[in-house]
Amino acid sequence: MEILAFGVQADEKPLIEKAFAGHHDVRCLDVFLTEDTAPIAAGYETVSTSVNAILDHRVLQTLAAGGTRMIAQRSTGFNNIDLEVAERLGLTVARVSSYSPYSVAEFAWALALAVNRRIVRASNRTRDFDFRLHGLMGRDLRGRTVGVLGTGRIGEAFTRIAHGFGMRLLGWDIVENPACTALGMEYVEKDRLLAEADLVSLHVPLLPATHHLIDAVALKAMKDDAILVNSSRGGLVDTDALVTELRAGRFTGVGLDVYEAEAGLFFLDKSLAGIEDDTLARLVTFPNVVVTSHQAYYTADAVGQIIDTTVRNVLNYFEGRRDENVLVPRA
């Protein structure tokens, strides 16, 4: 049996091929699964997809018509998959329910530190042999307040690092994490967290209830000199509203590893094609904003765990087993 894997990065390909060796053959493609590329999957019972795949009803219908019966997504998030349509078509869907939380938490801190200490601006200057310090002043984080929206495994890892910095810890979640409470975190309402936090970091999944969790109202509730970091899902932030606040001169810095309209952009080289997304084009012009390309998870440790779990999901499908990674069970 041959597995078809869409959206495979060059660094991932040898890891995927090695992980599947001895189990199934695998064909790796660097193109993402979209309506245009879905016909390639004809004849493949099992397809593996990346987080930026678009699995709406049209794509799922094309896959099902071509003989696909199982989709193994190589990510935790699954907001890109229409699960109701998948179930109706008899498609089994599995994801990677967890992987190294430290990969994302550590990268979120890298973004926070980069915007606080003006690392990108400083690096660009020194490449031109400009060694002035003007405009590079940051702030100590010790003693300041961090607000963590979402205190699951990644949020907890982020909080532990914040505790190491000696910061005051505020949290917001539907369920309190005892590990965070033990570190001294105080759980408060979102409005209070936004009003008091010097650094706000997002670690919640993208659901209908969390879409634009940070909207125009939430942004206005934040301190003018706050730092905002999003390493979770782009749709958590109303980007147009964020641009409006940035144009007004608000916020010490914003670090974004995700963007709500990133599908069709992130993981691709658009350097010669140009960007038609005016919001993103405006966003990256602000000197206090750092945008990266959804790479927080991209460590050898995390990617290895993601691939190993994906292989296990495929093997479970063929052997009739079901675990916590299954979103739509086999009919």
mmCIF file of C-alpha atoms in Angstrom:
data_model
loop_
_atom_site.group_PDB
_atom_site.id
_atom_site.type_symbol
_atom_site.label_atom_id
_atom_site.label_comp_id
_atom_site.label_asym_id
_atom_site.label_seq_id
_atom_site.Cartn_x
_atom_site.Cartn_y
_atom_site.Cartn_z
ATOM 1 C CA MET A 1 0.000 0.000 0.000
ATOM 2 C CA GLU A 2 1.346 3.443 -0.951
ATOM 3 C CA ILE A 3 0.524 6.541 1.097
ATOM 4 C CA LEU A 4 0.317 9.965 -0.553
ATOM 5 C CA ALA A 5 1.636 12.847 1.593
ATOM 6 C CA PHE A 6 0.853 16.429 0.580
ATOM 7 C CA GLY A 7 2.694 19.566 1.670
ATOM 8 C CA VAL A 8 5.921 17.852 2.697
ATOM 9 C CA GLN A 9 8.800 20.228 3.451
ATOM 10 C CA ALA A 10 12.272 19.313 2.216
ATOM 11 C CA ASP A 11 13.469 18.752 5.787
ATOM 12 C CA GLU A 12 10.523 16.466 6.485
ATOM 13 C CA LYS A 13 10.771 14.185 3.473
ATOM 14 C CA PRO A 14 13.618 11.908 4.644
ATOM 15 C CA LEU A 15 12.036 11.683 8.105
ATOM 16 C CA ILE A 16 8.674 10.635 6.662
ATOM 17 C CA GLU A 17 10.220 8.103 4.294
ATOM 18 C CA LYS A 18 12.287 6.607 7.116
ATOM 19 C CA ALA A 19 9.301 6.435 9.495
ATOM 20 C CA PHE A 20 7.101 4.609 6.973
ATOM 21 C CA ALA A 21 9.874 2.239 5.856
ATOM 22 C CA GLY A 22 8.940 -1.362 6.614
ATOM 23 C CA HIS A 23 5.244 -0.465 6.873
ATOM 24 C CA HIS A 24 4.037 1.197 3.685
ATOM 25 C CA ASP A 25 5.516 2.974 0.700
ATOM 26 C CA VAL A 26 5.044 6.728 0.777
ATOM 27 C CA ARG A 27 5.004 9.292 -2.011
ATOM 28 C CA CYS A 28 5.860 12.795 -0.787
ATOM 29 C CA LEU A 29 4.669 15.915 -2.605
ATOM 30 C CA ASP A 30 5.671 19.486 -1.839
ATOM 31 C CA VAL A 31 2.341 20.842 -3.135
ATOM 32 C CA PHE A 32 -0.483 21.417 -0.670
ATOM 33 C CA LEU A 33 -3.832 19.682 -0.818
ATOM 34 C CA THR A 34 -6.330 22.043 -2.427
ATOM 35 C CA GLU A 35 -9.228 21.768 -4.846
ATOM 36 C CA ASP A 36 -6.743 21.971 -7.717
ATOM 37 C CA THR A 37 -4.369 19.289 -6.399
ATOM 38 C CA ALA A 38 -6.934 16.879 -4.913
ATOM 39 C CA PRO A 39 -7.273 14.864 -8.162
ATOM 40 C CA ILE A 40 -3.642 13.738 -7.721
ATOM 41 C CA ALA A 41 -4.862 11.545 -4.848
ATOM 42 C CA ALA A 42 -6.989 9.362 -7.129
ATOM 43 C CA GLY A 43 -6.229 5.732 -6.349
ATOM 44 C CA TYR A 44 -4.672 6.392 -2.953
ATOM 45 C CA GLU A 45 -6.659 4.935 -0.068
ATOM 46 C CA THR A 46 -4.704 6.962 2.504
ATOM 47 C CA VAL A 47 -3.663 10.596 2.205
ATOM 48 C CA SER A 48 -1.567 12.603 4.664
ATOM 49 C CA THR A 49 -2.020 16.368 4.804
ATOM 50 C CA SER A 50 -0.348 19.387 6.397
ATOM 51 C CA VAL A 51 -1.893 22.079 8.548
ATOM 52 C CA ASN A 52 -2.355 24.470 5.615
ATOM 53 C CA ALA A 53 -4.322 22.002 3.487
ATOM 54 C CA ILE A 54 -7.844 23.026 2.544
ATOM 55 C CA LEU A 55 -10.215 20.124 3.175
ATOM 56 C CA ASP A 56 -13.603 21.661 2.453
ATOM 57 C CA HIS A 57 -16.551 19.803 0.970
ATOM 58 C CA ARG A 58 -15.241 20.083 -2.610
ATOM 59 C CA VAL A 59 -11.817 18.677 -1.762
ATOM 60 C CA LEU A 60 -13.280 15.913 0.400
ATOM 61 C CA GLN A 61 -15.734 14.924 -2.334
ATOM 62 C CA THR A 62 -12.887 14.734 -4.846
ATOM 63 C CA LEU A 63 -10.838 12.575 -2.497
ATOM 64 C CA ALA A 64 -13.738 10.232 -1.771
ATOM 65 C CA ALA A 65 -14.607 9.927 -5.454
ATOM 66 C CA GLY A 66 -10.984 9.006 -6.195
ATOM 67 C CA GLY A 67 -10.974 6.170 -3.679
ATOM 68 C CA THR A 68 -9.460 7.850 -0.619
ATOM 69 C CA ARG A 69 -10.830 6.458 2.628
ATOM 70 C CA MET A 70 -8.428 7.797 5.270
ATOM 71 C CA ILE A 71 -6.915 11.250 5.932
ATOM 72 C CA ALA A 72 -3.984 11.528 8.342
ATOM 73 C CA GLN A 73 -3.337 15.169 9.144
ATOM 74 C CA ARG A 74 0.143 16.035 10.393
ATOM 75 C CA SER A 75 -0.941 18.652 12.914
ATOM 76 C CA THR A 76 -2.898 19.153 16.109
ATOM 77 C CA GLY A 77 -5.279 21.728 14.679
ATOM 78 C CA PHE A 78 -8.060 20.529 12.411
ATOM 79 C CA ASN A 79 -10.123 23.665 11.777
ATOM 80 C CA ASN A 80 -9.223 23.278 8.079
ATOM 81 C CA ILE A 81 -11.224 20.033 7.789
ATOM 82 C CA ASP A 82 -14.995 19.861 7.359
ATOM 83 C CA LEU A 83 -15.519 16.905 9.680
ATOM 84 C CA GLU A 84 -19.259 16.652 9.066
ATOM 85 C CA VAL A 85 -18.715 16.227 5.333
ATOM 86 C CA ALA A 86 -15.896 13.740 5.960
ATOM 87 C CA GLU A 87 -18.177 11.625 8.124
ATOM 88 C CA ARG A 88 -20.973 11.770 5.591
ATOM 89 C CA LEU A 89 -18.576 10.588 2.865
ATOM 90 C CA GLY A 90 -17.250 7.757 5.025
ATOM 91 C CA LEU A 91 -13.760 9.213 5.366
ATOM 92 C CA THR A 92 -11.717 8.343 8.429
ATOM 93 C CA VAL A 93 -9.845 11.392 9.765
ATOM 94 C CA ALA A 94 -7.012 11.398 12.298
ATOM 95 C CA ARG A 95 -4.710 14.096 13.606
ATOM 96 C CA VAL A 96 -1.717 14.420 15.931
ATOM 97 C CA SER A 97 -3.327 15.233 19.264
ATOM 98 C CA SER A 98 -0.061 16.262 20.919
ATOM 99 C CA TYR A 99 3.637 16.785 20.330
ATOM 100 C CA SER A 100 6.448 18.659 22.065
ATOM 101 C CA PRO A 101 4.821 21.695 23.721
ATOM 102 C CA TYR A 102 8.272 23.175 24.254
ATOM 103 C CA SER A 103 8.783 23.770 20.539
ATOM 104 C CA VAL A 104 5.906 26.258 20.371
ATOM 105 C CA ALA A 105 6.348 27.723 23.853
ATOM 106 C CA GLU A 106 10.033 28.415 23.300
ATOM 107 C CA PHE A 107 9.357 30.007 19.913
ATOM 108 C CA ALA A 108 6.636 32.206 21.404
ATOM 109 C CA TRP A 109 9.248 33.482 23.831
ATOM 110 C CA ALA A 110 11.688 33.996 20.965
ATOM 111 C CA LEU A 111 9.110 36.278 19.329
ATOM 112 C CA ALA A 112 8.428 38.113 22.581
ATOM 113 C CA LEU A 113 12.119 38.730 23.196
ATOM 114 C CA ALA A 114 12.763 39.689 19.571
ATOM 115 C CA VAL A 115 10.170 42.468 19.578
ATOM 116 C CA ASN A 116 10.972 43.603 23.116
ATOM 117 C CA ARG A 117 14.716 43.944 22.465
ATOM 118 C CA ARG A 118 14.422 44.993 18.791
ATOM 119 C CA ILE A 119 16.552 42.054 17.664
ATOM 120 C CA VAL A 120 15.499 42.095 13.998
ATOM 121 C CA ARG A 121 16.066 45.841 13.664
ATOM 122 C CA ALA A 122 19.461 45.568 15.376
ATOM 123 C CA SER A 123 20.533 42.673 13.154
ATOM 124 C CA ASN A 124 19.508 44.522 9.990
ATOM 125 C CA ARG A 125 21.475 47.585 11.102
ATOM 126 C CA THR A 126 24.680 45.734 11.847
ATOM 127 C CA ARG A 127 24.583 44.129 8.405
ATOM 128 C CA ASP A 128 25.004 47.690 7.132
ATOM 129 C CA PHE A 129 27.677 48.356 9.799
ATOM 130 C CA ASP A 130 25.339 50.721 11.621
ATOM 131 C CA PHE A 131 26.060 50.145 15.308
ATOM 132 C CA ARG A 132 23.946 52.910 16.841
ATOM 133 C CA LEU A 133 21.651 52.071 19.754
ATOM 134 C CA HIS A 134 18.997 54.659 18.968
ATOM 135 C CA GLY A 135 15.536 53.063 18.903
ATOM 136 C CA LEU A 136 16.744 49.732 20.310
ATOM 137 C CA MET A 137 15.824 50.218 23.969
ATOM 138 C CA GLY A 138 13.768 47.392 25.435
ATOM 139 C CA ARG A 139 12.413 46.611 28.903
ATOM 140 C CA ASP A 140 13.262 44.152 31.660
ATOM 141 C CA LEU A 141 10.608 41.459 31.859
ATOM 142 C CA ARG A 142 11.303 40.579 35.476
ATOM 143 C CA GLY A 143 8.560 41.974 37.692
ATOM 144 C CA ARG A 144 6.225 42.696 34.805
ATOM 145 C CA THR A 145 2.934 40.920 34.130
ATOM 146 C CA VAL A 146 2.367 38.201 31.543
ATOM 147 C CA GLY A 147 -1.130 37.179 30.471
ATOM 148 C CA VAL A 148 -1.482 33.648 29.110
ATOM 149 C CA LEU A 149 -4.674 32.936 27.190
ATOM 150 C CA GLY A 150 -4.955 29.154 27.192
ATOM 151 C CA THR A 151 -3.023 27.136 29.768
ATOM 152 C CA GLY A 152 -2.934 23.663 28.283
ATOM 153 C CA ARG A 153 0.334 21.860 27.616
ATOM 154 C CA ILE A 154 1.838 24.656 25.492
ATOM 155 C CA GLY A 155 0.465 27.408 27.701
ATOM 156 C CA GLU A 156 1.884 25.647 30.744
ATOM 157 C CA ALA A 157 5.314 25.368 29.120
ATOM 158 C CA PHE A 158 5.159 29.070 28.250
ATOM 159 C CA THR A 159 4.149 29.881 31.826
ATOM 160 C CA ARG A 160 7.074 27.934 33.272
ATOM 161 C CA ILE A 161 9.466 30.056 31.210
ATOM 162 C CA ALA A 162 7.659 33.230 32.334
ATOM 163 C CA HIS A 163 8.040 32.067 35.929
ATOM 164 C CA GLY A 164 11.758 31.673 35.310
ATOM 165 C CA PHE A 165 11.896 35.292 34.176
ATOM 166 C CA GLY A 166 10.336 36.300 37.484
ATOM 167 C CA MET A 167 7.110 37.645 36.007
ATOM 168 C CA ARG A 168 3.685 38.057 37.584
ATOM 169 C CA LEU A 169 1.432 35.383 36.059
ATOM 170 C CA LEU A 170 -2.169 35.914 34.924
ATOM 171 C CA GLY A 171 -4.107 33.152 33.165
ATOM 172 C CA TRP A 172 -7.396 32.727 31.360
ATOM 173 C CA ASP A 173 -8.952 29.383 30.434
ATOM 174 C CA ILE A 174 -12.178 27.451 30.823
ATOM 175 C CA VAL A 175 -10.370 25.064 33.190
ATOM 176 C CA GLU A 176 -7.568 26.024 35.562
ATOM 177 C CA ASN A 177 -4.296 24.120 35.226
ATOM 178 C CA PRO A 178 -3.044 23.078 38.704
ATOM 179 C CA ALA A 179 0.548 23.140 37.465
ATOM 180 C CA CYS A 180 0.171 26.808 36.520
ATOM 181 C CA THR A 181 -1.565 27.622 39.786
ATOM 182 C CA ALA A 182 1.337 26.024 41.651
ATOM 183 C CA LEU A 183 3.669 28.452 39.875
ATOM 184 C CA GLY A 184 1.660 31.352 41.267
ATOM 185 C CA MET A 185 -0.644 32.013 38.317
ATOM 186 C CA GLU A 186 -3.828 33.907 39.115
ATOM 187 C CA TYR A 187 -6.776 33.036 36.867
ATOM 188 C CA VAL A 188 -8.816 36.120 35.950
ATOM 189 C CA GLU A 189 -11.404 37.255 33.416
ATOM 190 C CA LYS A 190 -10.096 38.028 29.945
ATOM 191 C CA ASP A 191 -10.804 41.764 30.208
ATOM 192 C CA ARG A 192 -8.747 42.085 33.368
ATOM 193 C CA LEU A 193 -5.900 40.035 31.902
ATOM 194 C CA LEU A 194 -5.746 42.240 28.824
ATOM 195 C CA ALA A 195 -5.865 45.427 30.880
ATOM 196 C CA GLU A 196 -3.054 44.429 33.250
ATOM 197 C CA ALA A 197 -0.684 42.342 31.121
ATOM 198 C CA ASP A 198 2.540 43.783 29.716
ATOM 199 C CA LEU A 199 2.856 40.674 27.539
ATOM 200 C CA VAL A 200 -0.110 38.723 26.155
ATOM 201 C CA SER A 201 0.491 35.303 24.586
ATOM 202 C CA LEU A 202 -2.170 33.167 22.873
ATOM 203 C CA HIS A 203 -2.276 29.395 23.332
ATOM 204 C CA VAL A 204 -5.874 28.383 22.608
ATOM 205 C CA PRO A 205 -7.247 26.320 19.708
ATOM 206 C CA LEU A 206 -9.167 27.975 16.884
ATOM 207 C CA LEU A 207 -12.848 27.183 17.358
ATOM 208 C CA PRO A 208 -16.000 29.141 16.503
ATOM 209 C CA ALA A 209 -15.979 30.428 20.082
ATOM 210 C CA THR A 210 -12.357 31.633 19.864
ATOM 211 C CA HIS A 211 -12.436 33.117 16.361
ATOM 212 C CA HIS A 212 -11.193 36.717 16.693
ATOM 213 C CA LEU A 213 -10.724 36.216 20.417
ATOM 214 C CA ILE A 214 -8.488 39.260 20.129
ATOM 215 C CA ASP A 215 -10.811 41.616 18.272
ATOM 216 C CA ALA A 216 -11.001 45.414 18.123
ATOM 217 C CA VAL A 217 -12.502 45.621 21.604
ATOM 218 C CA ALA A 218 -9.870 43.308 23.105
ATOM 219 C CA LEU A 219 -7.038 45.218 21.432
ATOM 220 C CA LYS A 220 -8.293 48.524 22.803
ATOM 221 C CA ALA A 221 -8.417 46.966 26.283
ATOM 222 C CA MET A 222 -4.689 46.214 26.172
ATOM 223 C CA LYS A 223 -1.993 48.562 27.407
ATOM 224 C CA ASP A 224 -0.626 50.947 24.804
ATOM 225 C CA ASP A 225 2.879 49.593 25.422
ATOM 226 C CA ALA A 226 1.943 45.908 25.643
ATOM 227 C CA ILE A 227 3.478 43.084 23.630
ATOM 228 C CA LEU A 228 1.179 40.640 21.793
ATOM 229 C CA VAL A 229 2.372 37.198 20.681
ATOM 230 C CA ASN A 230 0.363 34.664 18.684
ATOM 231 C CA SER A 231 1.939 31.283 17.962
ATOM 232 C CA SER A 232 -1.336 29.332 17.966
ATOM 233 C CA ARG A 233 -3.765 30.031 15.103
ATOM 234 C CA GLY A 234 -4.079 33.128 12.941
ATOM 235 C CA GLY A 235 -7.842 33.339 13.238
ATOM 236 C CA LEU A 236 -7.570 34.154 16.944
ATOM 237 C CA VAL A 237 -6.615 37.737 16.035
ATOM 238 C CA ASP A 238 -8.631 40.206 13.957
ATOM 239 C CA THR A 239 -5.716 41.313 11.814
ATOM 240 C CA ASP A 240 -7.461 44.312 10.271
ATOM 241 C CA ALA A 241 -8.238 45.615 13.760
ATOM 242 C CA LEU A 242 -4.627 44.959 14.791
ATOM 243 C CA VAL A 243 -3.330 46.997 11.846
ATOM 244 C CA THR A 244 -5.636 49.850 12.868
ATOM 245 C CA GLU A 245 -4.171 49.887 16.385
ATOM 246 C CA LEU A 246 -0.606 49.672 15.081
ATOM 247 C CA ARG A 247 -1.233 52.625 12.779
ATOM 248 C CA ALA A 248 -2.321 54.562 15.859
ATOM 249 C CA GLY A 249 1.112 53.937 17.357
ATOM 250 C CA ARG A 250 0.046 51.392 19.938
ATOM 251 C CA PHE A 251 1.980 48.391 21.309
ATOM 252 C CA THR A 252 5.653 47.954 22.057
ATOM 253 C CA GLY A 253 5.713 44.954 19.762
ATOM 254 C CA VAL A 254 3.715 42.231 18.062
ATOM 255 C CA GLY A 255 5.090 38.774 17.262
ATOM 256 C CA LEU A 256 3.022 36.618 14.918
ATOM 257 C CA ASP A 257 3.930 33.119 13.778
ATOM 258 C CA VAL A 258 0.464 32.644 12.292
ATOM 259 C CA TYR A 259 -1.874 34.714 10.146
ATOM 260 C CA GLU A 260 -5.592 34.234 9.580
ATOM 261 C CA ALA A 261 -5.253 34.224 5.777
ATOM 262 C CA GLU A 262 -1.993 32.277 5.646
ATOM 263 C CA ALA A 263 -3.320 29.406 3.504
ATOM 264 C CA GLY A 264 -1.797 29.738 0.058
ATOM 265 C CA LEU A 265 0.989 31.963 1.390
ATOM 266 C CA PHE A 266 2.860 30.395 4.275
ATOM 267 C CA PHE A 267 5.306 27.571 3.452
ATOM 268 C CA LEU A 268 5.605 28.950 -0.096
ATOM 269 C CA ASP A 269 8.131 31.235 -1.802
ATOM 270 C CA LYS A 270 6.277 34.390 -2.833
ATOM 271 C CA SER A 271 9.376 36.582 -3.083
ATOM 272 C CA LEU A 272 9.083 37.010 -6.846
ATOM 273 C CA ALA A 273 5.311 36.816 -7.219
ATOM 274 C CA GLY A 274 4.442 39.636 -4.844
ATOM 275 C CA ILE A 275 1.688 39.653 -2.241
ATOM 276 C CA GLU A 276 -1.889 40.532 -3.100
ATOM 277 C CA ASP A 277 -2.926 40.460 0.561
ATOM 278 C CA ASP A 278 -2.917 44.159 1.455
ATOM 279 C CA THR A 279 -3.402 43.483 5.173
ATOM 280 C CA LEU A 280 -0.342 41.246 5.432
ATOM 281 C CA ALA A 281 1.680 43.608 3.251
ATOM 282 C CA ARG A 282 0.837 46.485 5.594
ATOM 283 C CA LEU A 283 1.425 44.409 8.703
ATOM 284 C CA VAL A 284 5.035 43.533 7.877
ATOM 285 C CA THR A 285 5.932 47.192 7.284
ATOM 286 C CA PHE A 286 5.597 48.115 10.968
ATOM 287 C CA PRO A 287 9.024 48.258 12.621
ATOM 288 C CA ASN A 288 7.651 46.817 15.883
ATOM 289 C CA VAL A 289 6.126 43.737 14.224
ATOM 290 C CA VAL A 290 7.824 40.407 13.548
ATOM 291 C CA VAL A 291 5.998 37.895 11.336
ATOM 292 C CA THR A 292 7.290 34.354 10.854
ATOM 293 C CA SER A 293 5.882 31.588 8.684
ATOM 294 C CA HIS A 294 4.108 29.189 11.074
ATOM 295 C CA GLN A 295 7.375 27.644 12.181
ATOM 296 C CA ALA A 296 6.935 27.490 15.957
ATOM 297 C CA TYR A 297 6.405 23.705 15.850
ATOM 298 C CA TYR A 298 9.322 23.175 13.474
ATOM 299 C CA THR A 299 11.963 21.470 15.609
ATOM 300 C CA ALA A 300 13.477 18.070 14.987
ATOM 301 C CA ASP A 301 11.895 16.856 18.213
ATOM 302 C CA ALA A 302 8.364 18.025 17.451
ATOM 303 C CA VAL A 303 8.386 17.087 13.761
ATOM 304 C CA GLY A 304 9.715 13.643 14.633
ATOM 305 C CA GLN A 305 6.870 13.127 17.090
ATOM 306 C CA ILE A 306 4.320 14.382 14.550
ATOM 307 C CA ILE A 307 5.570 11.968 11.898
ATOM 308 C CA ASP A 308 5.740 9.001 14.292
ATOM 309 C CA THR A 309 2.159 9.659 15.393
ATOM 310 C CA THR A 310 1.026 9.993 11.778
ATOM 311 C CA VAL A 311 2.537 6.602 10.958
ATOM 312 C CA ARG A 312 0.784 5.107 13.984
ATOM 313 C CA ASN A 313 -2.514 6.666 12.877
ATOM 314 C CA VAL A 314 -2.184 5.069 9.446
ATOM 315 C CA LEU A 315 -1.273 1.676 10.912
ATOM 316 C CA ASN A 316 -4.210 1.903 13.347
ATOM 317 C CA TYR A 317 -6.548 2.586 10.441
ATOM 318 C CA PHE A 318 -5.443 -0.484 8.500
ATOM 319 C CA GLU A 319 -5.485 -2.660 11.611
ATOM 320 C CA GLY A 320 -8.878 -1.446 12.805
ATOM 321 C CA ARG A 321 -7.669 0.296 15.972
ATOM 322 C CA ARG A 322 -8.895 3.636 17.301
ATOM 323 C CA ASP A 323 -7.331 6.070 19.775
ATOM 324 C CA GLU A 324 -7.533 9.711 20.870
ATOM 325 C CA ASN A 325 -6.122 10.937 17.541
ATOM 326 C CA VAL A 326 -9.189 9.860 15.565
ATOM 327 C CA LEU A 327 -11.552 12.710 14.715
ATOM 328 C CA VAL A 328 -13.864 10.729 12.434
ATOM 329 C CA PRO A 329 -13.813 6.950 13.051
ATOM 330 C CA ARG A 330 -13.770 4.338 10.352
ATOM 331 C CA ALA A 331 -17.252 3.538 9.148
#
